């Protein structure tokens, strides 16, 4: 049952990284945010959600 939670966290992290890539931030800023989300999946996701750059869709 815990693997379902792991899959959900993984999917949210992939979504967060894709959103980070689609921002107008500098490459360095993007890499820092991606590293944070990749190294600390749950905490990094929460920090990105609250303070990170948001994607520019459209």
PDB file of C-alpha atoms in Angstrom:
ATOM      1  CA  UNK A   1       0.000   0.000   0.000  1.00  0.00           C
ATOM      2  CA  UNK A   2       2.881   2.396   0.669  1.00  0.00           C
ATOM      3  CA  UNK A   3       4.044   2.038  -2.929  1.00  0.00           C
ATOM      4  CA  UNK A   4       0.922   3.944  -4.022  1.00  0.00           C
ATOM      5  CA  UNK A   5       2.036   6.924  -1.930  1.00  0.00           C
ATOM      6  CA  UNK A   6       5.487   6.640  -3.504  1.00  0.00           C
ATOM      7  CA  UNK A   7       4.008   6.651  -7.003  1.00  0.00           C
ATOM      8  CA  UNK A   8       1.894   9.710  -6.175  1.00  0.00           C
ATOM      9  CA  UNK A   9       4.909  11.589  -4.810  1.00  0.00           C
ATOM     10  CA  UNK A  10       6.960  10.612  -7.859  1.00  0.00           C
ATOM     11  CA  UNK A  11       4.224  11.836 -10.225  1.00  0.00           C
ATOM     12  CA  UNK A  12       3.928  15.137  -8.357  1.00  0.00           C
ATOM     13  CA  UNK A  13       7.707  15.592  -8.473  1.00  0.00           C
ATOM     14  CA  UNK A  14       7.761  14.973 -12.224  1.00  0.00           C
ATOM     15  CA  UNK A  15       4.953  17.506 -12.627  1.00  0.00           C
ATOM     16  CA  UNK A  16       6.840  20.041 -10.474  1.00  0.00           C
ATOM     17  CA  UNK A  17      10.046  19.579 -12.484  1.00  0.00           C
ATOM     18  CA  UNK A  18       8.156  19.995 -15.758  1.00  0.00           C
ATOM     19  CA  UNK A  19       6.580  23.175 -14.393  1.00  0.00           C
ATOM     20  CA  UNK A  20       9.964  24.486 -13.290  1.00  0.00           C
ATOM     21  CA  UNK A  21      11.381  23.889 -16.763  1.00  0.00           C
ATOM     22  CA  UNK A  22       8.507  25.901 -18.284  1.00  0.00           C
ATOM     23  CA  UNK A  23       9.295  29.091 -16.344  1.00  0.00           C
ATOM     24  CA  UNK A  24      11.082  32.226 -17.515  1.00  0.00           C
ATOM     25  CA  UNK A  25      13.706  31.914 -14.771  1.00  0.00           C
ATOM     26  CA  UNK A  26      17.427  31.663 -15.505  1.00  0.00           C
ATOM     27  CA  UNK A  27      18.968  28.256 -16.101  1.00  0.00           C
ATOM     28  CA  UNK A  28      20.803  28.414 -12.782  1.00  0.00           C
ATOM     29  CA  UNK A  29      17.595  29.102 -10.879  1.00  0.00           C
ATOM     30  CA  UNK A  30      15.846  26.260 -12.673  1.00  0.00           C
ATOM     31  CA  UNK A  31      18.673  23.851 -11.837  1.00  0.00           C
ATOM     32  CA  UNK A  32      18.598  24.822  -8.160  1.00  0.00           C
ATOM     33  CA  UNK A  33      14.837  24.249  -7.939  1.00  0.00           C
ATOM     34  CA  UNK A  34      15.053  20.959  -9.844  1.00  0.00           C
ATOM     35  CA  UNK A  35      17.853  19.762  -7.547  1.00  0.00           C
ATOM     36  CA  UNK A  36      15.813  20.706  -4.484  1.00  0.00           C
ATOM     37  CA  UNK A  37      12.765  18.791  -5.704  1.00  0.00           C
ATOM     38  CA  UNK A  38      14.872  15.790  -6.787  1.00  0.00           C
ATOM     39  CA  UNK A  39      16.970  15.537  -3.606  1.00  0.00           C
ATOM     40  CA  UNK A  40      14.152  16.236  -1.135  1.00  0.00           C
ATOM     41  CA  UNK A  41      11.050  14.919  -2.915  1.00  0.00           C
ATOM     42  CA  UNK A  42       8.376  15.721  -0.326  1.00  0.00           C
ATOM     43  CA  UNK A  43       9.914  18.768   1.361  1.00  0.00           C
ATOM     44  CA  UNK A  44      11.202  20.158  -1.942  1.00  0.00           C
ATOM     45  CA  UNK A  45       7.765  19.785  -3.493  1.00  0.00           C
ATOM     46  CA  UNK A  46       6.151  21.667  -0.619  1.00  0.00           C
ATOM     47  CA  UNK A  47       8.755  24.450  -0.730  1.00  0.00           C
ATOM     48  CA  UNK A  48       8.389  24.753  -4.505  1.00  0.00           C
ATOM     49  CA  UNK A  49       4.591  24.880  -4.184  1.00  0.00           C
ATOM     50  CA  UNK A  50       4.800  27.733  -1.669  1.00  0.00           C
ATOM     51  CA  UNK A  51       7.736  29.770  -2.996  1.00  0.00           C
ATOM     52  CA  UNK A  52       8.935  28.431  -6.319  1.00  0.00           C
ATOM     53  CA  UNK A  53       8.576  29.780  -9.819  1.00  0.00           C
ATOM     54  CA  UNK A  54       5.327  28.917 -11.539  1.00  0.00           C
ATOM     55  CA  UNK A  55       5.077  27.727 -15.138  1.00  0.00           C
ATOM     56  CA  UNK A  56       4.032  29.929 -18.024  1.00  0.00           C
ATOM     57  CA  UNK A  57       1.556  27.821 -19.953  1.00  0.00           C
ATOM     58  CA  UNK A  58      -0.022  29.276 -23.013  1.00  0.00           C
TER      59      UNK A  58
END
